[in-house]
mmCIF file with all atom_site columns, C-alpha atoms in Angstrom:
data_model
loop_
_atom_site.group_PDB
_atom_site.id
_atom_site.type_symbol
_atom_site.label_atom_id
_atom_site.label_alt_id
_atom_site.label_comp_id
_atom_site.label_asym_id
_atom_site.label_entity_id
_atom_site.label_seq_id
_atom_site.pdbx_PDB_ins_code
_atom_site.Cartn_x
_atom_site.Cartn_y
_atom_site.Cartn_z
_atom_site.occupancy
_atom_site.B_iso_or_equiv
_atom_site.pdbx_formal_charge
_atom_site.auth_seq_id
_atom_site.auth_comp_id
_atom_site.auth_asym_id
_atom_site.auth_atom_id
_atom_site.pdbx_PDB_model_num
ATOM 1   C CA . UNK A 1 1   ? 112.218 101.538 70.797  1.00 93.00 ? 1   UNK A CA 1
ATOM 2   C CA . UNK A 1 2   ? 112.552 98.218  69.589  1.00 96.00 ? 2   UNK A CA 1
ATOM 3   C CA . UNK A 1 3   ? 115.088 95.588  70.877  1.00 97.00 ? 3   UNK A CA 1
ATOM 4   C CA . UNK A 1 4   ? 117.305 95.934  68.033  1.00 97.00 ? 4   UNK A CA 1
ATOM 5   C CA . UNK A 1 5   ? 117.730 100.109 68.199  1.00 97.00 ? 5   UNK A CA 1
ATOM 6   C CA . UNK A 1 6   ? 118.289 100.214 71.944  1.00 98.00 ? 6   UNK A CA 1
ATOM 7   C CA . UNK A 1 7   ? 122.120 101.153 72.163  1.00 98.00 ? 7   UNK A CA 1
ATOM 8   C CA . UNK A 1 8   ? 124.252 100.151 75.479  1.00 98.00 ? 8   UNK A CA 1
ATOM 9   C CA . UNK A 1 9   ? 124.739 103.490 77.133  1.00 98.00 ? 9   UNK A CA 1
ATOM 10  C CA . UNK A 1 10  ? 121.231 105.150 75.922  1.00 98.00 ? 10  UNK A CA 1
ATOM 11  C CA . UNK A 1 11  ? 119.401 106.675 78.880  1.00 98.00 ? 11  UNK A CA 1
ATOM 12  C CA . UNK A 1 12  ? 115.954 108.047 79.939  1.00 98.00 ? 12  UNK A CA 1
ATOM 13  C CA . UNK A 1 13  ? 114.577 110.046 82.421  1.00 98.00 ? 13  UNK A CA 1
ATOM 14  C CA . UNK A 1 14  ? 111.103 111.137 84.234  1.00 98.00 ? 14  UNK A CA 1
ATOM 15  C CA . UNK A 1 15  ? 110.902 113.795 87.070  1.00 98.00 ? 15  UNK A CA 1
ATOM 16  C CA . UNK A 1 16  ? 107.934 114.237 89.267  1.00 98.00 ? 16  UNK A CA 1
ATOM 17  C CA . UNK A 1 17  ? 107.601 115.684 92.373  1.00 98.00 ? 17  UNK A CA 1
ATOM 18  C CA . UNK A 1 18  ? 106.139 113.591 95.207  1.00 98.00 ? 18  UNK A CA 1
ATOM 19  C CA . UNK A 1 19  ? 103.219 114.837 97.323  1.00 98.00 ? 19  UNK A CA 1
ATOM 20  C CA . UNK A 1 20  ? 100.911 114.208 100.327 1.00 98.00 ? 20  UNK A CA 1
ATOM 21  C CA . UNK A 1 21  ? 97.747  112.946 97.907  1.00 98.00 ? 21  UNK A CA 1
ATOM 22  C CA . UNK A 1 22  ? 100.032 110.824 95.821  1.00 98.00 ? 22  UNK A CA 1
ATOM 23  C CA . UNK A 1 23  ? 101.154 109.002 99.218  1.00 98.00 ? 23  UNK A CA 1
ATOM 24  C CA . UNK A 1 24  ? 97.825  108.776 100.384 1.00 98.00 ? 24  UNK A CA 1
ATOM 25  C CA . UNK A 1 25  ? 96.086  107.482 97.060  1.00 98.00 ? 25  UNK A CA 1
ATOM 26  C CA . UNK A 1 26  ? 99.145  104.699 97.121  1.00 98.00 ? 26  UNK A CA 1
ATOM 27  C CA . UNK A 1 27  ? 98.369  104.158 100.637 1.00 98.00 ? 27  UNK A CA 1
ATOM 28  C CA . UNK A 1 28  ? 94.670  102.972 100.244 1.00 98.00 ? 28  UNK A CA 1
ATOM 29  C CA . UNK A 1 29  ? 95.517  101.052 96.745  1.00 97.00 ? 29  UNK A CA 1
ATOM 30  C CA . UNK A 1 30  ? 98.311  99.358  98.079  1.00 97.00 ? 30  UNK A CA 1
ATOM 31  C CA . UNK A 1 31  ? 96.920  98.397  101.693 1.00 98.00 ? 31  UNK A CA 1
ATOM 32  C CA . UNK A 1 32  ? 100.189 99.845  102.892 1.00 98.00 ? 32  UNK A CA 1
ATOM 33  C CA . UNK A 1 33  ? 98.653  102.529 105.889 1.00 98.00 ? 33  UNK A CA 1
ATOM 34  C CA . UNK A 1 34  ? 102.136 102.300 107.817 1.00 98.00 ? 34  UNK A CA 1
ATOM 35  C CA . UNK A 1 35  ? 101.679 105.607 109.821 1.00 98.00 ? 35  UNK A CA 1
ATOM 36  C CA . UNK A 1 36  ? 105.548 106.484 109.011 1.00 98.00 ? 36  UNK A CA 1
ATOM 37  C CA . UNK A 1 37  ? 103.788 107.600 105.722 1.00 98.00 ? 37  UNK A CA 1
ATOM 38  C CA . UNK A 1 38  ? 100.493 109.408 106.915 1.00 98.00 ? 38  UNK A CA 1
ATOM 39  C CA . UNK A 1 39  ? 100.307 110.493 110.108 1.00 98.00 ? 39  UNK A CA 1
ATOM 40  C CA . UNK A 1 40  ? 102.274 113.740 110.847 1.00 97.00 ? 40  UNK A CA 1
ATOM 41  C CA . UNK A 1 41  ? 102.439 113.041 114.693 1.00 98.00 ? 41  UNK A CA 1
ATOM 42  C CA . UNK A 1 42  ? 103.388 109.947 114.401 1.00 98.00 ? 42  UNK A CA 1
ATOM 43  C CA . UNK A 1 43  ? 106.052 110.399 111.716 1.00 98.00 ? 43  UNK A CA 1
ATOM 44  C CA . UNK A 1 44  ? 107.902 112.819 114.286 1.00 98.00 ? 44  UNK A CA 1
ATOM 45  C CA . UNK A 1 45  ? 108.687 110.624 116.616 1.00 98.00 ? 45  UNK A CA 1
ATOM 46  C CA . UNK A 1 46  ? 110.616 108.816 113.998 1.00 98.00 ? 46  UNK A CA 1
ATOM 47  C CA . UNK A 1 47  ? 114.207 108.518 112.719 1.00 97.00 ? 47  UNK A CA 1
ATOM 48  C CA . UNK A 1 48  ? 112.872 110.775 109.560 1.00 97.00 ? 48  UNK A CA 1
ATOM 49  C CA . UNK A 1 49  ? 111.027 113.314 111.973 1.00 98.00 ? 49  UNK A CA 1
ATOM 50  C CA . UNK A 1 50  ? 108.535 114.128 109.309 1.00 97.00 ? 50  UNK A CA 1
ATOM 51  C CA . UNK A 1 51  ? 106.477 111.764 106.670 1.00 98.00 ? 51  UNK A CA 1
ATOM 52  C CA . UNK A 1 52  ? 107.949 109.801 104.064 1.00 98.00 ? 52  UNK A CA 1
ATOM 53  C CA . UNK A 1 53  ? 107.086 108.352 100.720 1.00 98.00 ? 53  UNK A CA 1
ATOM 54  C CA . UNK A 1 54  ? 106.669 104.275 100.415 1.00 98.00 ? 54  UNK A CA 1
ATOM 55  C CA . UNK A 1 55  ? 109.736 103.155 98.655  1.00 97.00 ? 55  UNK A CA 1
ATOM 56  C CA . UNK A 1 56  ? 107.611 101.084 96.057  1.00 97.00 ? 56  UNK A CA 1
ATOM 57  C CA . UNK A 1 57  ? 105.800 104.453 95.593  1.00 98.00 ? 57  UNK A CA 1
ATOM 58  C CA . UNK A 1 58  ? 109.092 106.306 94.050  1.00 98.00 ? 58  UNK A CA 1
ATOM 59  C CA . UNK A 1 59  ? 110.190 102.891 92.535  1.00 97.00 ? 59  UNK A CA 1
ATOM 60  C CA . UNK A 1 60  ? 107.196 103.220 90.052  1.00 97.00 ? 60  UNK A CA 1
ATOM 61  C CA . UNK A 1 61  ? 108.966 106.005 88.566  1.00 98.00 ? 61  UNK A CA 1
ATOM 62  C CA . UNK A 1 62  ? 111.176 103.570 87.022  1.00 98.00 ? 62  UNK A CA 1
ATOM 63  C CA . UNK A 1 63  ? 108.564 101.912 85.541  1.00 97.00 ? 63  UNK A CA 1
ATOM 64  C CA . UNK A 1 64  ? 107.119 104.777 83.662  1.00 97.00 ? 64  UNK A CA 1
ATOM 65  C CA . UNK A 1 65  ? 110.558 105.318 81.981  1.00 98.00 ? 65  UNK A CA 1
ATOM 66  C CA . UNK A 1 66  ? 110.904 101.707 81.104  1.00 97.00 ? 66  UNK A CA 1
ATOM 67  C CA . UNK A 1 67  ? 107.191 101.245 80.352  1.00 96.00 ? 67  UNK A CA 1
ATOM 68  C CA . UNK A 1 68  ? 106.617 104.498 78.269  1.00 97.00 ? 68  UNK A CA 1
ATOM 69  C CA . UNK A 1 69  ? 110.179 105.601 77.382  1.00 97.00 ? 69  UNK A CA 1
ATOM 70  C CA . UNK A 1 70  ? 113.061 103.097 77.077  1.00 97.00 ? 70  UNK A CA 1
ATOM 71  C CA . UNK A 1 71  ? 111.975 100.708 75.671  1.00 97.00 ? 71  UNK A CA 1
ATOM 72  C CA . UNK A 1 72  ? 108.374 102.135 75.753  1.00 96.00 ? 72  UNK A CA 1
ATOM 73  C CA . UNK A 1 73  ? 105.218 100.756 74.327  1.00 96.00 ? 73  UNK A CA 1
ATOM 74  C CA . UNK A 1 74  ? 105.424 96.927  73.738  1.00 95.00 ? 74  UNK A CA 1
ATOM 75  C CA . UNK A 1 75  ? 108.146 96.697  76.554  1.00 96.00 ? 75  UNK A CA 1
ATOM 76  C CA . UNK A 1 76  ? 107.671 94.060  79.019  1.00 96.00 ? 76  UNK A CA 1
ATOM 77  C CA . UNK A 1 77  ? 108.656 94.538  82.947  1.00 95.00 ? 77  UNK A CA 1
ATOM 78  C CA . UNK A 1 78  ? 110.841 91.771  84.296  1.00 97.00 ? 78  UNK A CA 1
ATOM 79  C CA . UNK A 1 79  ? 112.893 92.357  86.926  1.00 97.00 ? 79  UNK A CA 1
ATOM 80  C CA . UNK A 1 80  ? 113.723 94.976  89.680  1.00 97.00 ? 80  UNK A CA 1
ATOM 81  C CA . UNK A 1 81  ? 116.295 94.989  92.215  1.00 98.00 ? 81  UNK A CA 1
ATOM 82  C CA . UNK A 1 82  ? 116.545 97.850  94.358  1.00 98.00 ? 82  UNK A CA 1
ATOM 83  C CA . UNK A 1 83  ? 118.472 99.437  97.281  1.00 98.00 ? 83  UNK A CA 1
ATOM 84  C CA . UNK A 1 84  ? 116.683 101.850 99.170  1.00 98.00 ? 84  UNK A CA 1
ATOM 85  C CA . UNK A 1 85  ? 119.205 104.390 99.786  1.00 98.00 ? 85  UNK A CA 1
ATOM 86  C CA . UNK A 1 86  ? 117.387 107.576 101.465 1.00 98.00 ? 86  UNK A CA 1
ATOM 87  C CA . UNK A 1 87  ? 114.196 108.349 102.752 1.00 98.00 ? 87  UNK A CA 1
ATOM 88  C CA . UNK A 1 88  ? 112.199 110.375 99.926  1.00 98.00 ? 88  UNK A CA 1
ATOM 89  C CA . UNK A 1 89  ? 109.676 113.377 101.627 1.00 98.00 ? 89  UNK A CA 1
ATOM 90  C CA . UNK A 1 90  ? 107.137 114.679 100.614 1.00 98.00 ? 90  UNK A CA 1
ATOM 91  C CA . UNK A 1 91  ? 107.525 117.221 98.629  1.00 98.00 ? 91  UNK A CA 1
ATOM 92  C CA . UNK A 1 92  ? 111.167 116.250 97.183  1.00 98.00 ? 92  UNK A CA 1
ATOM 93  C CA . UNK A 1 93  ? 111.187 116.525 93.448  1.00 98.00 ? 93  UNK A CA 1
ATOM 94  C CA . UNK A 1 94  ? 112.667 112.705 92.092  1.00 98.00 ? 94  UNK A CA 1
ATOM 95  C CA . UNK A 1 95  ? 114.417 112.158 88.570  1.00 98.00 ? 95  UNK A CA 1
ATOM 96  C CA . UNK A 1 96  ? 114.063 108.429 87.989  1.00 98.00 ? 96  UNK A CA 1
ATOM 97  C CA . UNK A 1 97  ? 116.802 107.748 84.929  1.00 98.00 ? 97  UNK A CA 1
ATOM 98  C CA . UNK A 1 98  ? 117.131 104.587 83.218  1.00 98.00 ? 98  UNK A CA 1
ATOM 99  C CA . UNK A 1 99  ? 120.622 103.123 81.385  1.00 98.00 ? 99  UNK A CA 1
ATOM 100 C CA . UNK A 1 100 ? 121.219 100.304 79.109  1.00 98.00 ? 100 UNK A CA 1
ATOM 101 C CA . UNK A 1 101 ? 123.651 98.409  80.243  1.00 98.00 ? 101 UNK A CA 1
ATOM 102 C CA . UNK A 1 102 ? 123.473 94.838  78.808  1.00 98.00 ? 102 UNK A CA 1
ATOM 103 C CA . UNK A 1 103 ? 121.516 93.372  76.131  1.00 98.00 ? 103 UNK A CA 1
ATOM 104 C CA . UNK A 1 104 ? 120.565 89.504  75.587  1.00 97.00 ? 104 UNK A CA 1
ATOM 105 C CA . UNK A 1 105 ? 119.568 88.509  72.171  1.00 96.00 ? 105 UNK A CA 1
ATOM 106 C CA . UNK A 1 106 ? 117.694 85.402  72.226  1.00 96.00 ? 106 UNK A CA 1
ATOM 107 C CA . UNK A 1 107 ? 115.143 87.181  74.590  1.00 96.00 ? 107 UNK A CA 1
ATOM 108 C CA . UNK A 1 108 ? 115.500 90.512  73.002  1.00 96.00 ? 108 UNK A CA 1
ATOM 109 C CA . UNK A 1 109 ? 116.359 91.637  77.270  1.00 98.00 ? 109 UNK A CA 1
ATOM 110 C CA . UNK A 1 110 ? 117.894 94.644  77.639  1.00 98.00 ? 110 UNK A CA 1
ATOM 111 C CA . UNK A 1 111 ? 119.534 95.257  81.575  1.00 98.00 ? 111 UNK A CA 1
ATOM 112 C CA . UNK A 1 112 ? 119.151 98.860  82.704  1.00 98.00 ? 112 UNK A CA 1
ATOM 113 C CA . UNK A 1 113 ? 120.939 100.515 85.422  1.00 98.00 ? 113 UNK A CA 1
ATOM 114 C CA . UNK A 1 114 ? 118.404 102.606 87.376  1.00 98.00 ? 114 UNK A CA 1
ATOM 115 C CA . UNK A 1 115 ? 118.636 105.259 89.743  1.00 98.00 ? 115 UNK A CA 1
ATOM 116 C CA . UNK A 1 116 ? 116.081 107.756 90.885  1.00 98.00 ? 116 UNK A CA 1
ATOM 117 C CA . UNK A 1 117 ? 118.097 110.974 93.094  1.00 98.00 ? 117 UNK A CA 1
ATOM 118 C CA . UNK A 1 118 ? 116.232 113.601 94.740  1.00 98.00 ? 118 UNK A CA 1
ATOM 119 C CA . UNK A 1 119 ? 116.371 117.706 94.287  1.00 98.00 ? 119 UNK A CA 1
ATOM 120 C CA . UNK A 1 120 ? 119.761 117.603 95.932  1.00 98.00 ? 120 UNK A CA 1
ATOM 121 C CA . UNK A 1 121 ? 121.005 115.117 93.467  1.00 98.00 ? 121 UNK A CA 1
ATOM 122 C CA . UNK A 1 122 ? 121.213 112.812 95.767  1.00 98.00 ? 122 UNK A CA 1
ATOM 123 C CA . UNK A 1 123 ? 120.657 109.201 95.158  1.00 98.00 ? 123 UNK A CA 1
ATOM 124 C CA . UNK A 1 124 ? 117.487 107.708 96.777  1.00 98.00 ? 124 UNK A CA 1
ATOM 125 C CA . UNK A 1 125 ? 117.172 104.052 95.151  1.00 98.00 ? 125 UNK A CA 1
ATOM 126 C CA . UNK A 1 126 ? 119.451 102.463 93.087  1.00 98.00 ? 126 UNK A CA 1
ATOM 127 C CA . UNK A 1 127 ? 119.121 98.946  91.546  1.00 98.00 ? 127 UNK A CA 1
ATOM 128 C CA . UNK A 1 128 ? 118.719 97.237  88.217  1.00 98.00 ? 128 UNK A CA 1
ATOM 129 C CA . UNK A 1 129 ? 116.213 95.799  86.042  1.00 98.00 ? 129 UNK A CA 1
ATOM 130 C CA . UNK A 1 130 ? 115.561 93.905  83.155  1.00 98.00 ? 130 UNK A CA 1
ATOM 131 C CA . UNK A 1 131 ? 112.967 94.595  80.540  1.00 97.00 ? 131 UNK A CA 1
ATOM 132 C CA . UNK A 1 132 ? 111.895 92.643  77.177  1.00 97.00 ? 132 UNK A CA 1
ATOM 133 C CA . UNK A 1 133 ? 111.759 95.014  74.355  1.00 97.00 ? 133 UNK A CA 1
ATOM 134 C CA . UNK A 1 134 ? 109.491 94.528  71.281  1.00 95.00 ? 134 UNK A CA 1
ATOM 135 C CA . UNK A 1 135 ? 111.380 93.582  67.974  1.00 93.00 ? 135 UNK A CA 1
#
């Protein structure tokens, strides 16, 4: 969508649910090996009891919707701010949903309200972010 048809109040969504080889392939891209996401034994001796996804991992789902959806093609990425809310496990099915909320016109930026909730429909990470939309 370009700048100009993006509406305040339009909305996008991606689903996708998070497994085991999606944490470890972000795992050895990212560095990130904390043990709270990869190691079973480990994990239950936590506060979660059982592994978790990396935050950053389920925050990408955002960035599909923005990148590929609203705006889409031609959009630019420039901002995220995020609360992490809940732990996401694997195996919990997340619905990362974009909002328009604002729009700036001299920088064709639109400001999106962005959630992503689990299964339950509970919210996991909320936050907003900015993106530049082609004209």
């Amino acid at each position: 969508m370009t700048y100009d048809e993006i509406k305040i109040g339009d909305e996008a969504s991606y689903t996708k649910e998070i497994t085991r080889e999606m944490v470890q392939a972000f795992a050895e891209i990212s560095g990130d090996t904390n043990p709270v996401h990869l190691d079973e034994e480990y994990a239950k001796g936590t506060v979660f009891k059982e592994n978790i996804a990396h935050g950053i991992l389920v925050t990408g789902l955002i960035s599909k919707v923005l990148g590929c959806d609203l705006p889409g093609y031609g959009s630019i990425y420039i901002s995220q701010q995020v609360s992490f809310l809940r732990p996401v496990k694997l195996g919990d099915v997340i619905t990362a949903k974009v909002e328009a909320i604002a729009k700036e016109d001299k920088r064709a930026y639109v400001t999106f309200k962005t959630t992503c909730t689990n299964q339950l429909g509970k919210v996991v990470i909320k936050g907003e972010a900015v993106g530049m939309a082609p004209r």
